[in-house]
Each structure stands twice: as structure tokens, then as C-alpha cells.
């Protein structure tokens, strides 16, 4: 479900585009964002947890100081000197970023211990893998302009349901922080997902990356009950016609927003994943998109940049330098400024990669 785009065709669905004002009455949710003193207090407790992890990992107090310095340096390399002013609180856990397990969960402790291993090896259990993406089907009802799975889309699935659990057992034996089920459209295999998710070890968090393909309230609750942490929902424009046109499906937008609503009701973490385009990178456009995300009540927004792969292979799809500068400026303002404390947290891989390289 990689969302990657650069150009837009004119809308063709004929579907009415909901206005933001109308959406605000229909979709307003409690966004679960914390800031101010609540944020400071949680951060103090979070640092205390990190200190406890350091004590478990190392006997020498000098390593506690060195390890703490290592973690701070790591954060500074990625985020610069910006202060984290907000967090997501969900199901009594606290999230500072989309790809970091929530604090107050055993997966968070394992995640930190795994990073500390790079500072200095220790005997606590660590994860060899940070994130694993597993495509459970090649089938999909969409025909997205940017599809990275285009070469194999809707071909016959090679793996059968029985093949997945043994693969995952190997992944678990290596240790993994977060597991992402993708496709094609993974929700086409809802029974398989439910079965796999119900067998995931407690210290591994799981997500589904979907187009929103009818994620009904029953399915959302079914997946939550099985142990799912959250969903990524692809949404590439704040206007229905533009999103539908890009995805070549008249229901894409309504499915995406309804999926978000149902996932939120089921207490799942929800991320809108947007494929940036030069047009969308203008500040005014991004602000409209972020306003919609906030009004829908989602917790995170993921910015993705177009790549010349899949259906975009051999095409010039990179963002311009001006677009990148604009998207990065908005990312900084929205995540670290005081003005947007109640907006979703943005995860922008391109921003981090340009500074520290690939996390993998
Ligand atoms: S066509 Fe299907 S698999 Fe490809 S990007 Fe679109 S939703 Fe994802």
C-alpha cells in the first residue's frame, strides 16, 4: 500500500466533495493528543523507564550515563534540537512517533534495549528487526496511479494461508518491534489477518496498511479483539474527487474516511498516509489536508515521497526542491511548534533519511 504520487488527473467520479466544514460536524473526534504539563510529566516518566532499562542492560553506572547520552544523541541526529511538545495517548499508552512502540508497553522496553545494543552489547533480549512488512495478497480492487506493487497486482497469490504462520515464527525468533500487513489490499484476507494477529507475541505490535476497503465497525472490532495496534489508511487528497480519481475508484474517499471512523471507534491507532505531490506540498494545501486529518480525529499522518518504481517506473516523479522545503517546513511547524498542538503527529521518512540515512 505504498502511497506515491506526483501528478493528478482531473476528477471524474462525479461524487460530491464534502467540504471541511461539513466534515467537522460529521467526523469530529477526541484526538487523544496531550501537550503542556501533561506532556512534560509523561516525558519525565518515560525517561525514568529508559533509565530502568539502562540499569537492566548494564551493571556499570558509567554505561548508564553513556547509554543515556547515546539515546539523546540518536534523537538529536534525527529530530535536531526540536523539543517534543505533544504525544498521542491511546489505550493507556503514549506515542511520540508512528514507528516507535507506545510507552508503558513491553514492546517499548524491548525497542529501547535493542537500540542500546548498538551503543554497547548487553545480555537483555533484543530485536534483530525493527519493522517487517508482510504482503498477504496481490489482489486489490484499486488501480492507483502510483502503485508500487503494479507488476504483480492481481496475479495469483503464491502463498496460501497455511504458509504465513511459519514465516512469522521465523521473524519472531529473530525479534521484531512492529509488524505491518500490506498487499494488495490486506483486508481482502480478513480471516487470515485475524488468525495471524491473534498469535502475535505480546511484545510485537501489529498494523494493517489499507486503502480503507470496507473496514466496517464489525471488522475493526474483530481485529482489535485479535490484538491489532492500528491501521494506516491511504488518503492522498482532502477532496473526494481528487483522491478517487487518483485511485481510480469512486468509493476510495468515502471508504477511507469511514474506515478511519470505525477504527477510531474500535480504539485502534489511526494514521492517514499521504503521497506527496508538488501541488500538495504547497503550504495551503498541506494545511487543508492536516485540518481534515485533525477533524477526522486520526492520531498520525505519514508523509511519503514519490518513487520511480512499480507503475511509476522510468518516470520522473521526484518532488522538486521547493516542494521538499515546503513539506519539511510544515512538518517542523506542525510537530514542534506551539500552534498545532492538537493536530496529528506527522511522520516524514524523507526528512529523517536526508539527515541520518535509512533506519533499516
Ligand atoms: S492499487 Fe491497490 S496495492 Fe496498489 S497502491 Fe493502490 S491500493 Fe495499494
Coordinates of C-alpha atoms and ligand atoms in Angstrom, one line a residue:
X1 CA 0.0 0.0 0.0
X2 CA 2.9 2.4 -0.7
X3 CA 1.3 5.8 -1.5
X4 CA 3.4 7.6 -4.1
X5 CA 2.2 10.3 -6.4
X6 CA 3.2 13.3 -8.4
X7 CA 0.6 14.2 -10.9
X8 CA -3.2 14.4 -10.7
X9 CA -5.8 13.8 -13.3
X10 CA -9.0 15.8 -13.2
X11 CA -11.7 14.3 -11.1
X12 CA -14.0 12.0 -12.9
X13 CA -16.1 10.3 -10.3
X14 CA -18.9 12.9 -10.2
X15 CA -19.1 12.3 -6.5
X16 CA -19.8 15.4 -4.4
X17 CA -16.8 16.6 -2.5
X18 CA -17.5 17.0 1.2
X19 CA -16.4 20.5 2.5
X20 CA -14.2 20.7 5.6
X21 CA -17.0 22.5 7.5
X22 CA -19.4 19.7 6.7
X23 CA -16.8 17.1 7.7
X24 CA -16.2 18.9 11.0
X25 CA -19.7 18.2 12.1
X26 CA -19.7 14.7 10.9
X27 CA -16.3 13.4 11.9
X28 CA -15.1 15.4 14.9
X29 CA -13.4 13.1 17.4
X30 CA -11.4 13.4 20.5
X31 CA -7.9 13.4 19.1
X32 CA -6.2 12.0 22.2
X33 CA -3.3 14.5 21.9
X34 CA -1.5 15.6 25.1
X35 CA 0.7 18.6 25.4
X36 CA 1.8 21.2 28.0
X37 CA 2.4 19.9 31.6
X38 CA 0.8 16.5 30.8
X39 CA 3.3 16.0 28.0
X40 CA 6.2 17.1 30.3
X41 CA 5.1 14.8 33.1
X42 CA 4.8 11.8 30.8
X43 CA 8.2 12.5 29.3
X44 CA 9.8 12.6 32.8
X45 CA 8.3 9.2 33.5
X46 CA 9.3 7.9 30.1
X47 CA 13.0 9.0 30.8
X48 CA 12.7 7.1 34.1
X49 CA 11.7 4.0 32.2
X50 CA 14.7 4.5 29.9
X51 CA 16.9 4.7 33.0
X52 CA 15.5 1.5 34.4
X53 CA 16.2 -0.2 31.0
X54 CA 19.7 1.0 31.1
X55 CA 20.1 -0.4 34.7
X56 CA 18.9 -3.8 33.5
X57 CA 21.2 -3.8 30.5
X58 CA 24.4 -2.6 32.2
X59 CA 26.0 -3.0 35.6
X60 CA 28.5 -0.2 35.3
X61 CA 26.9 3.3 36.1
X62 CA 29.2 4.8 33.6
X63 CA 27.3 2.8 30.9
X64 CA 24.1 4.3 32.2
X65 CA 25.3 7.8 31.5
X66 CA 26.9 6.7 28.2
X67 CA 23.7 4.9 27.1
X68 CA 21.5 7.8 28.0
X69 CA 23.9 10.1 26.1
X70 CA 23.7 7.7 23.1
X71 CA 19.9 7.8 23.1
X72 CA 19.8 11.6 23.3
X73 CA 22.3 11.9 20.5
X74 CA 20.3 9.5 18.4
X75 CA 17.2 11.5 18.9
X76 CA 19.1 14.8 18.2
X77 CA 20.5 13.4 15.0
X78 CA 17.1 12.5 13.8
X79 CA 15.0 15.4 15.1
X80 CA 17.6 18.1 15.7
X81 CA 17.2 20.2 18.8
X82 CA 13.4 20.5 18.5
X83 CA 11.5 19.8 21.7
X84 CA 8.7 17.2 21.5
X85 CA 5.7 19.2 22.6
X86 CA 2.9 16.6 22.1
X87 CA 2.1 12.9 22.3
X88 CA -0.7 10.6 21.4
X89 CA -2.4 8.8 24.4
X90 CA -4.3 5.7 23.4
X91 CA -5.3 2.7 25.5
X92 CA -3.2 4.0 28.4
X93 CA -0.1 4.1 26.2
X94 CA 1.9 7.1 24.9
X95 CA 3.3 7.5 21.4
X96 CA 5.8 10.1 20.3
X97 CA 6.2 8.7 16.8
X98 CA 4.4 6.3 14.5
X99 CA 7.3 3.9 14.3
X100 CA 8.2 3.8 18.0
X101 CA 6.0 1.4 20.1
X102 CA 3.9 3.1 22.7
X103 CA 5.5 3.8 26.1
X104 CA 4.1 1.7 29.0
X105 CA 4.2 -1.5 26.9
X106 CA 6.8 -4.3 27.0
X107 CA 7.4 -3.7 23.2
X108 CA 8.7 -0.2 24.1
X109 CA 11.3 -1.6 26.6
X110 CA 12.5 -4.2 24.0
X111 CA 12.7 -1.4 21.4
X112 CA 14.9 0.7 23.6
X113 CA 17.1 -2.2 24.7
X114 CA 17.6 -3.1 21.0
X115 CA 18.9 0.4 20.2
X116 CA 21.2 0.3 23.3
X117 CA 22.8 -2.9 21.9
X118 CA 24.3 -0.6 19.2
X119 CA 25.8 1.5 21.9
X120 CA 27.2 -1.5 23.7
X121 CA 26.2 -5.2 23.6
X122 CA 24.3 -6.5 26.6
X123 CA 22.5 -9.7 27.6
X124 CA 18.9 -8.5 27.6
X125 CA 16.7 -9.7 24.8
X126 CA 16.8 -7.5 21.6
X127 CA 15.1 -7.4 18.3
X128 CA 17.1 -8.0 15.2
X129 CA 14.4 -6.4 13.1
X130 CA 12.7 -3.1 13.8
X131 CA 9.9 -3.3 11.2
X132 CA 8.7 -6.1 9.0
X133 CA 6.3 -5.6 6.1
X134 CA 4.3 -8.7 5.0
X135 CA 2.1 -8.6 1.9
X136 CA -0.7 -11.1 2.4
X137 CA -2.2 -10.9 -1.0
X138 CA -1.6 -9.5 -4.5
X139 CA -5.4 -8.8 -5.0
X140 CA -6.7 -5.3 -4.9
X141 CA -9.9 -3.5 -6.2
X142 CA -7.9 -0.3 -6.9
X143 CA -5.8 0.8 -9.8
X144 CA -3.7 3.6 -8.2
X145 CA -1.6 5.8 -10.4
X146 CA 1.5 5.3 -8.3
X147 CA 1.1 1.6 -7.3
X148 CA 4.5 0.2 -6.3
X149 CA 3.0 -3.4 -6.5
X150 CA 1.8 -2.8 -10.1
X151 CA 3.9 -5.5 -11.7
X152 CA 2.3 -8.2 -9.7
X153 CA -1.1 -6.6 -8.9
X154 CA -4.0 -9.1 -9.1
X155 CA -1.8 -12.0 -10.2
X156 CA -2.5 -15.4 -8.5
X157 CA -1.3 -15.5 -4.9
X158 CA 1.6 -17.9 -4.4
X159 CA 1.4 -18.2 -0.6
X160 CA -1.5 -20.0 0.9
X161 CA -3.0 -19.2 4.3
X162 CA -1.0 -22.0 5.9
X163 CA 2.3 -20.6 4.7
X164 CA 2.2 -17.4 6.7
X165 CA 2.5 -18.5 10.3
X166 CA 5.8 -20.4 9.8
X167 CA 7.3 -17.3 8.1
X168 CA 6.2 -15.2 11.1
X169 CA 7.5 -17.7 13.6
X170 CA 11.0 -17.2 12.0
X171 CA 10.5 -13.4 12.2
X172 CA 9.6 -13.7 15.9
X173 CA 12.6 -15.9 16.6
X174 CA 14.8 -13.0 15.3
X175 CA 12.9 -10.5 17.3
X176 CA 10.8 -7.7 15.7
X177 CA 9.3 -4.5 17.1
X178 CA 6.4 -3.8 14.7
X179 CA 4.8 -5.9 12.0
X180 CA 2.9 -4.4 9.1
X181 CA 0.4 -6.3 7.0
X182 CA 0.2 -5.0 3.4
X183 CA -0.9 -6.1 0.0
X184 CA -2.5 -5.6 -2.5
X185 CA -5.4 -4.9 -0.2
X186 CA -4.8 -6.9 3.0
X187 CA -8.4 -6.5 4.3
X188 CA -9.5 -8.9 1.5
X189 CA -7.9 -11.6 3.8
X190 CA -9.6 -10.6 7.0
X191 CA -9.9 -14.1 8.4
X192 CA -6.2 -14.8 7.7
X193 CA -5.3 -11.4 9.4
X194 CA -7.4 -12.2 12.4
X195 CA -5.8 -15.6 12.8
X196 CA -2.2 -14.3 12.4
X197 CA -2.7 -11.3 14.6
X198 CA -4.2 -13.4 17.4
X199 CA -0.9 -15.4 17.5
X200 CA 1.4 -12.5 17.6
X201 CA 3.7 -12.3 20.7
X202 CA 2.8 -9.6 23.3
X203 CA 5.9 -7.6 22.7
X204 CA 5.3 -7.2 18.9
X205 CA 2.9 -4.6 17.7
X206 CA 0.9 -5.1 14.5
X207 CA -0.5 -2.7 11.9
X208 CA -2.5 -3.0 8.7
X209 CA -1.9 -0.8 5.7
X210 CA -5.1 -0.4 3.8
X211 CA -6.9 1.7 1.3
X212 CA -9.9 1.6 3.6
X213 CA -11.5 -1.2 1.6
X214 CA -14.7 -1.6 3.6
X215 CA -13.3 -1.6 7.1
X216 CA -16.7 -2.0 8.8
X217 CA -17.1 -1.4 12.5
X218 CA -17.5 -5.2 13.0
X219 CA -14.2 -5.9 11.2
X220 CA -12.4 -3.1 13.1
X221 CA -13.6 -4.6 16.4
X222 CA -12.8 -8.1 15.3
X223 CA -9.2 -7.0 14.5
X224 CA -8.8 -5.0 17.7
X225 CA -10.0 -8.0 19.7
X226 CA -7.4 -10.2 17.9
X227 CA -4.7 -7.8 19.1
X228 CA -4.2 -5.3 16.3
X229 CA -2.5 -2.0 17.3
X230 CA -3.5 0.2 14.4
X231 CA -4.2 0.9 10.8
X232 CA -2.6 3.0 8.1
X233 CA -5.2 4.4 5.7
X234 CA -4.1 5.8 2.4
X235 CA -5.6 9.2 1.7
X236 CA -3.9 11.3 -0.9
X237 CA -6.1 14.4 -1.1
X238 CA -8.6 16.3 1.1
X239 CA -11.0 16.4 -1.8
X240 CA -13.0 13.3 -2.7
X241 CA -12.8 13.7 -6.4
X242 CA -9.1 14.1 -6.4
X243 CA -8.5 11.1 -4.3
X244 CA -11.0 8.9 -6.2
X245 CA -9.5 10.0 -9.5
X246 CA -6.0 9.0 -8.4
X247 CA -7.1 5.7 -7.1
X248 CA -9.5 5.0 -10.0
X249 CA -12.3 4.1 -7.7
X250 CA -15.4 6.1 -6.9
X251 CA -15.7 4.9 -3.3
X252 CA -12.0 5.3 -2.4
X253 CA -12.5 8.5 -0.4
X254 CA -15.7 7.5 1.4
X255 CA -14.2 4.1 2.3
X256 CA -11.1 5.8 3.7
X257 CA -12.9 8.2 5.9
X258 CA -15.4 5.6 7.1
X259 CA -12.5 3.2 7.8
X260 CA -10.9 5.9 10.0
X261 CA -14.1 6.5 11.9
X262 CA -14.7 2.7 12.5
X263 CA -11.0 2.1 13.5
X264 CA -11.1 5.1 16.0
X265 CA -14.4 3.8 17.5
X266 CA -12.6 0.4 18.0
X267 CA -9.8 2.2 19.9
X268 CA -7.2 1.4 17.2
X269 CA -4.4 3.8 16.4
X270 CA -5.1 5.5 13.1
X271 CA -2.7 7.0 10.5
X272 CA -3.5 8.8 7.3
X273 CA -0.8 8.0 4.8
X274 CA -0.4 10.6 2.0
X275 CA 1.6 10.5 -1.1
X276 CA 3.0 14.0 -1.5
X277 CA 2.9 15.7 -4.9
X278 CA 4.4 19.0 -5.9
X279 CA 0.9 20.5 -5.9
X280 CA 0.1 19.1 -2.5
X281 CA 3.3 20.4 -1.0
X282 CA 2.2 24.0 -1.1
X283 CA 1.6 25.1 2.5
X284 CA -2.0 26.0 1.9
X285 CA -2.8 22.6 0.5
X286 CA -1.0 20.7 3.3
X287 CA -2.8 22.7 5.9
X288 CA -6.1 21.8 4.4
X289 CA -5.1 18.1 4.4
X290 CA -3.9 18.3 8.0
X291 CA -7.1 20.1 9.1
X292 CA -9.1 17.2 7.6
X293 CA -6.9 14.7 9.4
X294 CA -7.4 16.6 12.7
X295 CA -11.2 16.8 12.2
X296 CA -11.4 13.1 11.5
X297 CA -9.5 12.6 14.8
X298 CA -6.7 10.4 13.4
X299 CA -3.5 10.2 15.6
X300 CA -0.8 10.3 12.9
X301 CA -0.2 11.4 9.4
X302 CA 2.6 9.8 7.3
X303 CA 4.2 11.8 4.5
X304 CA 5.5 9.7 1.7
X305 CA 7.5 10.9 -1.3
X306 CA 7.0 9.5 -4.8
X307 CA 9.5 6.9 -6.1
X308 CA 10.1 5.8 -9.6
X309 CA 9.0 2.2 -9.1
X310 CA 6.0 0.0 -9.9
X311 CA 3.6 1.9 -12.1
X312 CA 5.9 4.9 -11.9
X313 CA 9.0 3.1 -13.1
X314 CA 11.1 5.1 -15.6
X315 CA 9.1 8.2 -14.9
X316 CA 10.4 11.5 -13.4
X317 CA 8.3 11.6 -10.3
X318 CA 10.6 13.2 -7.7
X319 CA 9.5 16.2 -5.7
X320 CA 11.1 19.5 -6.6
X321 CA 13.5 21.0 -4.0
X322 CA 10.9 23.8 -3.4
X323 CA 8.3 21.1 -2.6
X324 CA 10.6 19.3 -0.2
X325 CA 11.5 22.5 1.5
X326 CA 7.8 23.4 1.9
X327 CA 6.8 19.9 3.2
X328 CA 9.7 19.9 5.7
X329 CA 8.9 23.4 6.9
X330 CA 5.3 22.4 7.6
X331 CA 6.4 19.1 9.3
X332 CA 8.6 21.1 11.7
X333 CA 6.0 23.7 12.4
X334 CA 3.2 21.2 13.0
X335 CA 5.2 18.7 15.1
X336 CA 7.3 21.1 17.2
X337 CA 5.6 24.4 17.1
X338 CA 3.1 25.7 19.7
X339 CA 0.4 26.5 17.2
X340 CA -0.6 22.9 16.2
X341 CA -0.6 21.0 19.5
X342 CA -4.0 19.4 18.8
X343 CA -3.0 18.2 15.3
X344 CA -1.9 14.7 14.5
X345 CA 1.8 13.9 14.7
X346 CA 3.5 13.7 11.3
X347 CA 6.0 11.0 10.5
X348 CA 8.1 12.1 7.5
X349 CA 10.6 9.4 6.4
X350 CA 12.1 11.6 3.7
X351 CA 13.0 14.2 6.3
X352 CA 14.8 11.6 8.5
X353 CA 16.5 9.9 5.6
X354 CA 18.0 13.1 4.4
X355 CA 19.6 13.6 7.8
X356 CA 20.6 10.1 9.1
X357 CA 20.1 7.7 6.2
X358 CA 17.8 4.7 6.1
X359 CA 16.8 3.4 9.5
X360 CA 16.8 -0.2 8.2
Ligands
LIG1 S1 -3.6 -0.4 -6.5 FE1 -4.0 -1.4 -4.5 S2 -2.0 -2.2 -3.9 FE2 -1.6 -0.7 -5.4 S3 -1.3 1.2 -4.2 FE3 -3.5 1.1 -4.9 S4 -4.5 0.2 -3.1 FE4 -2.3 -0.2 -2.9

